[in-house]
XYZ file of C-alpha atoms in Angstrom:
513
model
C 107.495 -32.365 -60.838
C 109.842 -29.945 -59.470
C 112.789 -29.262 -61.574
C 114.623 -27.395 -58.536
C 117.905 -28.156 -57.019
C 115.882 -28.072 -53.405
C 115.138 -31.006 -51.451
C 111.484 -32.444 -52.409
C 109.106 -32.786 -49.428
C 106.941 -35.205 -50.803
C 103.632 -34.258 -49.565
C 101.709 -37.883 -47.699
C 97.916 -36.862 -47.656
C 95.445 -38.611 -45.410
C 92.436 -36.640 -46.247
C 90.402 -39.807 -46.632
C 91.742 -41.992 -44.157
C 93.113 -39.933 -40.846
C 90.413 -37.053 -42.124
C 87.391 -39.403 -42.475
C 87.212 -40.734 -38.853
C 86.594 -36.932 -37.768
C 83.126 -37.753 -36.427
C 80.727 -37.256 -38.910
C 83.392 -36.323 -42.224
C 82.800 -40.138 -43.479
C 82.252 -39.642 -46.924
C 80.559 -41.806 -49.729
C 82.282 -43.838 -52.246
C 81.660 -41.139 -55.204
C 83.199 -38.294 -53.112
C 86.132 -40.723 -52.433
C 86.820 -41.502 -55.640
C 86.208 -37.711 -56.806
C 87.936 -36.511 -54.119
C 91.660 -38.329 -55.067
C 91.207 -37.676 -58.523
C 91.148 -33.638 -57.132
C 94.579 -35.031 -54.954
C 96.023 -36.550 -58.168
C 95.835 -33.306 -60.280
C 96.574 -31.069 -57.563
C 100.049 -32.699 -57.432
C 99.562 -35.032 -53.918
C 102.798 -37.202 -53.543
C 100.857 -39.795 -51.160
C 97.466 -40.535 -51.269
C 96.270 -42.181 -48.152
C 92.799 -43.691 -49.435
C 91.515 -46.078 -46.441
C 91.423 -48.556 -43.743
C 91.071 -51.429 -46.083
C 90.498 -54.354 -42.557
C 88.325 -51.650 -41.038
C 85.238 -52.414 -43.729
C 84.219 -53.375 -46.567
C 82.786 -50.284 -47.874
C 86.639 -49.020 -47.353
C 88.542 -51.697 -49.329
C 86.195 -51.235 -52.038
C 87.114 -47.121 -52.164
C 90.658 -48.522 -51.784
C 90.177 -50.617 -54.664
C 88.216 -48.436 -56.888
C 90.932 -45.688 -55.645
C 93.838 -47.848 -56.298
C 92.457 -48.651 -60.100
C 91.387 -44.583 -61.278
C 95.315 -43.260 -60.660
C 97.798 -43.390 -62.687
C 100.977 -41.082 -61.395
C 100.392 -40.433 -57.237
C 101.035 -43.403 -54.693
C 98.074 -44.756 -53.123
C 98.597 -45.740 -50.040
C 96.466 -47.904 -47.540
C 96.874 -48.619 -43.687
C 97.447 -51.485 -41.853
C 97.744 -52.592 -38.386
C 101.048 -55.137 -37.137
C 97.675 -57.816 -37.820
C 98.503 -61.027 -40.399
C 94.643 -59.959 -41.662
C 94.758 -56.282 -41.534
C 98.211 -56.562 -44.390
C 96.960 -59.563 -46.396
C 93.616 -57.327 -46.621
C 95.298 -54.205 -47.413
C 97.958 -55.804 -50.172
C 94.532 -56.480 -52.054
C 92.825 -53.624 -51.916
C 96.141 -51.460 -53.043
C 97.138 -54.295 -55.485
C 96.425 -52.950 -59.036
C 97.683 -49.042 -57.793
C 100.533 -48.221 -60.583
C 102.505 -47.557 -56.940
C 100.409 -49.479 -54.697
C 101.974 -48.546 -51.071
C 101.058 -50.660 -47.374
C 100.958 -48.403 -44.182
C 101.707 -50.467 -41.227
C 101.861 -49.473 -37.910
C 102.028 -50.712 -34.016
C 102.072 -48.126 -30.786
C 104.999 -48.125 -29.077
C 104.930 -45.906 -26.519
C 104.202 -47.293 -22.449
C 100.916 -46.119 -21.817
C 99.798 -47.799 -24.935
C 101.808 -50.995 -24.969
C 100.350 -51.956 -21.563
C 96.948 -50.651 -21.561
C 95.916 -50.379 -25.412
C 98.226 -53.778 -26.791
C 99.031 -56.048 -23.228
C 102.043 -56.282 -24.590
C 105.627 -55.984 -23.645
C 108.767 -54.527 -25.857
C 109.947 -57.392 -27.111
C 106.427 -58.730 -28.048
C 106.367 -55.067 -29.914
C 109.680 -55.610 -31.812
C 108.810 -59.132 -33.382
C 104.988 -57.512 -34.566
C 107.356 -55.380 -36.192
C 109.427 -57.091 -37.214
C 106.773 -60.035 -38.899
C 104.439 -57.205 -40.560
C 107.030 -54.952 -42.164
C 108.199 -58.522 -43.550
C 104.913 -60.059 -44.489
C 103.837 -56.629 -46.072
C 107.406 -56.252 -47.995
C 106.181 -58.991 -50.183
C 104.183 -57.919 -51.531
C 105.068 -54.773 -52.105
C 108.855 -52.405 -52.135
C 107.141 -49.744 -51.081
C 106.477 -50.005 -46.695
C 105.759 -47.365 -44.599
C 105.997 -48.236 -40.723
C 104.989 -45.771 -38.164
C 105.599 -46.235 -34.295
C 102.330 -44.737 -32.552
C 102.259 -42.283 -30.098
C 106.240 -42.305 -31.105
C 106.596 -38.737 -29.164
C 105.801 -40.127 -25.654
C 108.094 -43.289 -26.069
C 111.173 -44.189 -24.922
C 113.803 -43.107 -27.162
C 116.248 -46.323 -27.181
C 113.001 -48.455 -27.489
C 112.247 -46.119 -30.705
C 115.530 -46.326 -32.005
C 115.171 -51.041 -31.835
C 111.887 -51.127 -33.182
C 113.134 -48.669 -36.307
C 116.333 -50.804 -36.481
C 113.866 -54.095 -37.144
C 111.688 -52.185 -39.224
C 114.423 -50.641 -41.825
C 116.137 -54.228 -41.286
C 112.798 -56.085 -42.672
C 112.223 -53.886 -45.556
C 110.756 -49.961 -44.534
C 111.249 -47.443 -47.035
C 109.236 -45.198 -45.388
C 109.866 -44.216 -41.185
C 106.834 -42.124 -39.848
C 107.182 -40.933 -36.400
C 103.575 -38.837 -35.326
C 102.837 -37.371 -33.237
C 100.027 -39.190 -32.742
C 98.035 -37.319 -29.589
C 99.454 -34.029 -30.388
C 101.976 -33.256 -27.443
C 105.612 -31.718 -28.957
C 106.279 -28.953 -29.752
C 108.279 -27.747 -32.548
C 111.495 -27.642 -30.711
C 111.510 -30.911 -29.197
C 110.192 -32.836 -32.464
C 113.211 -31.422 -34.531
C 115.396 -32.707 -32.320
C 113.909 -35.998 -32.173
C 114.444 -36.397 -36.195
C 117.597 -34.718 -35.936
C 118.965 -37.621 -32.493
C 116.730 -41.076 -34.384
C 118.887 -39.732 -37.731
C 122.125 -39.833 -36.157
C 121.643 -42.872 -34.224
C 119.847 -45.200 -36.211
C 121.465 -47.549 -38.323
C 121.162 -47.229 -42.273
C 118.738 -43.925 -41.685
C 119.820 -42.648 -44.773
C 118.604 -45.933 -46.813
C 115.198 -44.141 -45.509
C 112.445 -42.041 -45.700
C 111.506 -39.798 -42.450
C 107.926 -39.135 -42.102
C 106.135 -36.695 -39.893
C 102.451 -36.822 -39.522
C 101.314 -34.173 -36.864
C 97.737 -34.213 -34.617
C 97.293 -30.326 -33.423
C 95.414 -30.807 -29.938
C 97.706 -28.010 -28.986
C 97.165 -26.434 -32.505
C 100.819 -27.030 -33.391
C 100.717 -29.634 -35.768
C 101.398 -27.941 -38.357
C 104.498 -26.164 -36.855
C 106.139 -29.124 -35.549
C 105.948 -30.538 -39.871
C 107.665 -27.727 -40.481
C 110.595 -27.827 -37.933
C 110.683 -32.262 -38.328
C 111.345 -30.890 -42.334
C 113.795 -28.163 -41.650
C 115.735 -32.036 -39.276
C 115.287 -34.634 -41.844
C 112.140 -35.132 -42.496
C 111.245 -35.154 -46.138
C 107.506 -36.094 -46.511
C 104.752 -34.490 -44.057
C 101.304 -36.709 -43.431
C 98.631 -33.879 -43.039
C 95.012 -33.477 -44.749
C 93.287 -30.648 -46.534
C 91.339 -27.923 -44.359
C 93.426 -30.029 -41.435
C 91.035 -32.562 -41.039
C 91.141 -35.736 -38.443
C 90.954 -37.122 -35.207
C 89.699 -34.685 -32.091
C 91.751 -31.242 -33.686
C 92.855 -32.164 -36.747
C 96.169 -32.796 -38.476
C 98.459 -30.925 -39.966
C 96.546 -28.951 -43.037
C 97.944 -29.709 -46.148
C 97.660 -25.931 -47.857
C 99.547 -24.133 -44.504
C 101.813 -26.959 -44.927
C 102.687 -26.460 -48.349
C 102.259 -22.470 -48.689
C 104.406 -21.758 -45.756
C 107.674 -23.502 -47.288
C 106.581 -21.699 -50.697
C 106.477 -18.504 -49.073
C 109.411 -18.783 -46.823
C 111.187 -20.563 -49.273
C 114.691 -17.782 -47.683
C 114.826 -19.791 -44.561
C 113.129 -23.032 -45.537
C 114.735 -24.114 -48.694
C 112.509 -27.067 -49.866
C 109.952 -28.026 -52.999
C 106.773 -29.698 -53.439
C 104.737 -31.291 -56.300
C 102.101 -29.328 -55.559
C 99.904 -26.792 -57.412
C 99.396 -24.086 -55.440
C 95.997 -22.778 -57.917
C 94.138 -26.183 -56.129
C 94.138 -25.220 -53.054
C 91.036 -22.996 -52.750
C 89.369 -25.828 -55.129
C 90.479 -29.136 -52.960
C 89.696 -26.960 -49.738
C 85.566 -26.007 -50.646
C 85.296 -29.969 -52.390
C 86.411 -31.380 -48.486
C 84.322 -28.542 -47.077
C 81.216 -29.866 -49.378
C 81.596 -33.039 -48.842
C 81.988 -33.683 -44.958
C 79.301 -29.932 -44.865
C 82.615 -29.294 -42.305
C 82.387 -25.039 -42.745
C 85.549 -24.014 -43.267
C 86.780 -21.204 -40.602
C 86.239 -17.836 -41.495
C 89.745 -16.308 -40.582
C 91.393 -20.100 -41.848
C 95.102 -19.842 -42.928
C 95.405 -19.644 -46.924
C 91.733 -20.926 -47.622
C 89.484 -18.534 -45.026
C 86.666 -16.919 -46.806
C 88.592 -13.639 -44.832
C 92.356 -15.216 -45.873
C 92.524 -12.238 -47.966
C 90.057 -9.854 -46.670
C 90.982 -6.090 -45.356
C 88.243 -3.760 -43.388
C 90.602 -1.554 -41.391
C 91.723 1.417 -42.774
C 94.900 1.801 -42.428
C 95.134 -1.916 -44.485
C 93.106 -0.409 -47.364
C 95.005 2.446 -47.417
C 97.468 0.346 -48.073
C 96.248 -2.303 -50.159
C 95.407 -0.100 -52.680
C 99.177 1.252 -52.996
C 100.409 -2.495 -52.787
C 99.572 -5.149 -52.452
C 102.072 -6.573 -51.028
C 102.115 -4.573 -47.266
C 99.626 -6.392 -46.221
C 99.889 -9.613 -48.809
C 102.428 -11.932 -48.542
C 101.116 -14.258 -51.472
C 98.472 -13.650 -53.976
C 95.051 -14.668 -53.822
C 95.049 -16.637 -57.360
C 98.100 -18.408 -56.303
C 95.707 -20.596 -54.370
C 93.293 -20.429 -56.845
C 91.283 -17.515 -55.562
C 90.239 -15.360 -57.948
C 90.700 -11.657 -57.998
C 87.444 -10.021 -58.951
C 83.533 -12.419 -58.588
C 80.595 -9.476 -59.855
C 80.387 -10.845 -62.973
C 77.600 -13.310 -63.409
C 73.358 -12.146 -62.927
C 70.368 -12.473 -64.528
C 70.717 -11.372 -68.012
C 73.912 -13.816 -67.997
C 73.281 -16.939 -70.859
C 73.923 -20.675 -70.373
C 78.005 -20.223 -72.692
C 78.721 -17.245 -70.459
C 77.435 -19.501 -67.251
C 79.592 -22.364 -68.114
C 82.716 -20.452 -68.701
C 82.224 -19.143 -65.015
C 81.859 -22.697 -64.523
C 85.207 -23.927 -65.147
C 86.656 -21.511 -64.233
C 85.349 -22.055 -60.585
C 86.834 -25.607 -61.207
C 84.028 -26.816 -62.064
C 82.473 -29.394 -65.002
C 78.848 -30.029 -65.285
C 77.309 -32.224 -68.524
C 74.386 -32.409 -70.321
C 71.608 -32.819 -66.877
C 73.820 -32.203 -63.871
C 74.642 -28.158 -66.184
C 70.804 -27.542 -67.163
C 69.830 -27.721 -63.932
C 72.697 -25.701 -62.247
C 72.034 -23.139 -65.142
C 68.094 -23.432 -64.268
C 68.754 -22.740 -60.335
C 71.467 -20.251 -61.180
C 69.033 -18.207 -63.275
C 66.293 -18.636 -59.904
C 68.673 -17.497 -58.054
C 69.597 -13.908 -60.235
C 65.991 -13.196 -60.363
C 65.747 -13.551 -56.507
C 69.294 -11.637 -55.427
C 70.312 -8.100 -57.333
C 74.180 -9.454 -57.472
C 74.981 -13.248 -57.533
C 79.071 -13.566 -56.430
C 81.363 -16.841 -57.778
C 80.384 -17.955 -53.699
C 76.875 -17.602 -54.377
C 77.347 -19.932 -57.730
C 79.816 -22.260 -56.100
C 77.386 -22.397 -52.885
C 74.440 -23.277 -55.515
C 76.295 -25.977 -57.199
C 77.947 -27.884 -54.560
C 74.754 -28.067 -52.825
C 73.144 -30.117 -55.948
C 76.328 -32.597 -55.803
C 75.265 -33.077 -52.391
C 72.151 -34.153 -53.010
C 73.089 -36.578 -56.024
C 71.438 -39.839 -55.707
C 69.745 -39.254 -52.569
C 66.940 -41.430 -51.346
C 64.669 -38.358 -49.787
C 64.719 -35.417 -51.665
C 63.649 -31.700 -50.825
C 60.788 -30.444 -52.624
C 58.417 -27.971 -51.029
C 58.537 -25.500 -47.941
C 56.047 -23.477 -46.462
C 56.302 -22.049 -43.143
C 54.376 -19.583 -41.093
C 56.193 -17.375 -38.371
C 56.154 -14.819 -36.412
C 55.427 -13.652 -32.585
C 51.103 -14.788 -33.156
C 52.392 -18.264 -33.924
C 51.726 -20.697 -33.922
C 55.212 -21.798 -35.410
C 54.412 -24.134 -38.186
C 55.466 -26.198 -41.378
C 54.020 -27.800 -43.699
C 56.590 -30.049 -45.866
C 56.625 -31.900 -49.601
C 59.522 -34.613 -49.960
C 59.633 -37.101 -52.536
C 60.988 -40.100 -50.745
C 62.447 -42.942 -53.085
C 59.859 -41.534 -55.703
C 56.919 -41.580 -53.958
C 55.833 -37.712 -52.747
C 54.952 -37.416 -49.194
C 53.043 -34.669 -47.483
C 53.526 -33.129 -43.466
C 52.985 -30.084 -41.544
C 54.096 -29.946 -38.072
C 54.369 -26.700 -34.726
C 57.846 -26.010 -33.046
C 59.924 -24.471 -31.077
C 60.339 -21.742 -33.394
C 59.869 -21.965 -37.356
C 62.877 -24.249 -37.522
C 62.024 -26.113 -34.940
C 58.893 -26.438 -36.926
C 60.835 -28.325 -39.923
C 62.769 -30.187 -38.671
C 59.609 -32.041 -36.807
C 57.618 -31.877 -40.289
C 60.668 -33.461 -41.744
C 60.431 -36.498 -38.677
C 57.411 -36.769 -39.340
C 57.968 -38.456 -42.991
C 61.137 -39.880 -42.422
C 61.785 -40.928 -38.316
C 64.422 -41.371 -36.762
C 66.543 -40.861 -32.990
C 69.351 -39.007 -34.817
C 70.219 -36.144 -32.216
C 70.416 -32.463 -33.392
C 74.138 -31.324 -32.030
C 74.712 -28.625 -34.600
C 72.707 -25.898 -36.288
C 74.636 -23.014 -37.615
C 73.444 -20.826 -40.175
C 76.219 -18.018 -42.004
C 75.911 -15.940 -45.030
C 77.733 -16.899 -48.399
C 77.909 -12.903 -49.335
C 77.170 -9.522 -47.412
C 73.980 -7.593 -48.306
C 70.543 -8.885 -46.954
C 69.697 -10.946 -50.182
C 72.364 -12.794 -49.295
C 72.024 -16.461 -49.118
C 72.207 -18.376 -46.500
C 74.345 -21.976 -45.682
C 73.590 -24.318 -43.048
C 75.503 -26.858 -41.455
C 73.467 -29.729 -39.369
C 75.010 -32.226 -37.620
C 73.188 -35.471 -36.915
C 74.951 -38.767 -33.318
C 72.418 -41.631 -33.557
C 74.110 -44.313 -31.221
C 77.385 -42.651 -32.250
C 77.036 -42.635 -35.613
C 77.681 -39.371 -36.712
C 76.321 -37.605 -40.199
C 76.680 -34.310 -41.394
C 74.610 -32.075 -44.005
C 75.133 -28.493 -45.406
C 72.811 -26.364 -47.825
C 72.919 -22.876 -49.186
C 69.609 -20.759 -50.352
C 68.428 -17.208 -50.393
C 65.872 -18.160 -47.867
C 67.034 -19.894 -44.690
C 64.257 -21.861 -43.463
C 64.954 -23.882 -46.919
C 68.196 -23.933 -46.830
C 67.306 -25.673 -42.961
C 64.951 -28.336 -44.331
C 68.216 -28.797 -46.893
C 70.971 -29.128 -45.182
C 68.984 -31.231 -42.165
C 67.587 -34.154 -45.177
C 71.489 -34.324 -46.487
C 72.243 -35.178 -42.758
C 69.559 -37.951 -42.227
C 70.207 -38.867 -45.949
C 73.857 -40.089 -44.872
C 72.923 -41.135 -41.265
C 69.636 -43.443 -42.701
C 72.813 -45.240 -45.079
C 75.023 -45.002 -42.435
C 72.978 -46.773 -40.333
C 72.397 -49.302 -43.472
C 75.583 -50.035 -44.049
C 76.304 -50.787 -40.341
C 72.893 -53.986 -40.210
C 74.926 -54.869 -42.975
C 77.765 -55.101 -42.473
C 76.741 -56.811 -38.304
């Protein structure tokens, strides 16, 4: 906990709820538990674990996260309907510190076209839902969906009713990313000055990034009285995403001179959290992403390099190690032993035991025989690929591809499906198309390839390739990501990861129906 005299800003992480609503970003049950555990370790105050009424899977994940939690507030989202609130209350019941987060739209456009309710009906729903939630827990958050496009006087009335009914946190979301910083900050100031008993609740900001202003809006809300910021790792979220947790935290840490606020976040975990979310969702982090991007601490121009060599502060406003980025990376090779490899994994934030460690070490040695130098990023990609494949029913075994100008481009592939080995051969319009066609011969599906992206993990012609794939089948989105020195092998594995997720989600939808 912070010991500073500066005001403490609660960090409310919605990666598992709002973040997972990004098309293709769905997470498995175990992945959610793994991520929630890391969030609690890094100091997240409130973990919004999911939307319990949305599905049985969401309910089970929120319940499991609540049960494993130790210190963080575990929050579930609920609409203002009695069933949603009861379901949410049951899901968070076993948390050491449970919270119910209920919401309703308050803007004219939402009330008319989405809710088909008048102002009085909305006010009645606010009071009823908050009171019902308060019967289950003394920690109730209420949100005015589309607050920034809501008439001010009506917004004040809704908040007044929510506080009178027992809400302890009031969230003013910029649901559609419509606001700019001065406007959003001023809204908080006006609300705090005009709403009765505004000093009895914690005010919260939740900003979307449709205009690229989510972090700036969140910071200005804090400067004007907000004491909770709702954000997501890597800025994950619907449409253009949410305010990025790592940017909000480091903005206040680096600029404490003008932003005299504290958080409970331990920044050294930021890089690991970013990498975990990227691995789980299959969404690569853009190279120039603030704080956690690959180029965030890279310097290429001569002027910058000269300044860095003289004094790092000339071009870096924070140290790489402050956010968990290793200062050195070239330390492992084919002569490295198991003990050194295990120490390296722990330094990179991975704890593997037994068969998982043995498999990772074997793959590392194979990679070291193929590459002249093995960098930290290579090891991270190797382990992430291994973790992503755990528990999948369709497993890659072997690939042989014929490519080049003479053609025809042909792929032969061996897969293991539910324990049985399968073989297929197929042609395509290029080697990647041939590989994907061969996989479809074994695992037929209707998924449309919406994204195929390749980038190098490190420099050099022997660099591993990381391939990202996204499939869309009748609105069911799935992503896959894999790394290998052979781009075609990485492509096959990434495609298989996406297919495994697609098949699992189709089965889940069929079961739910």
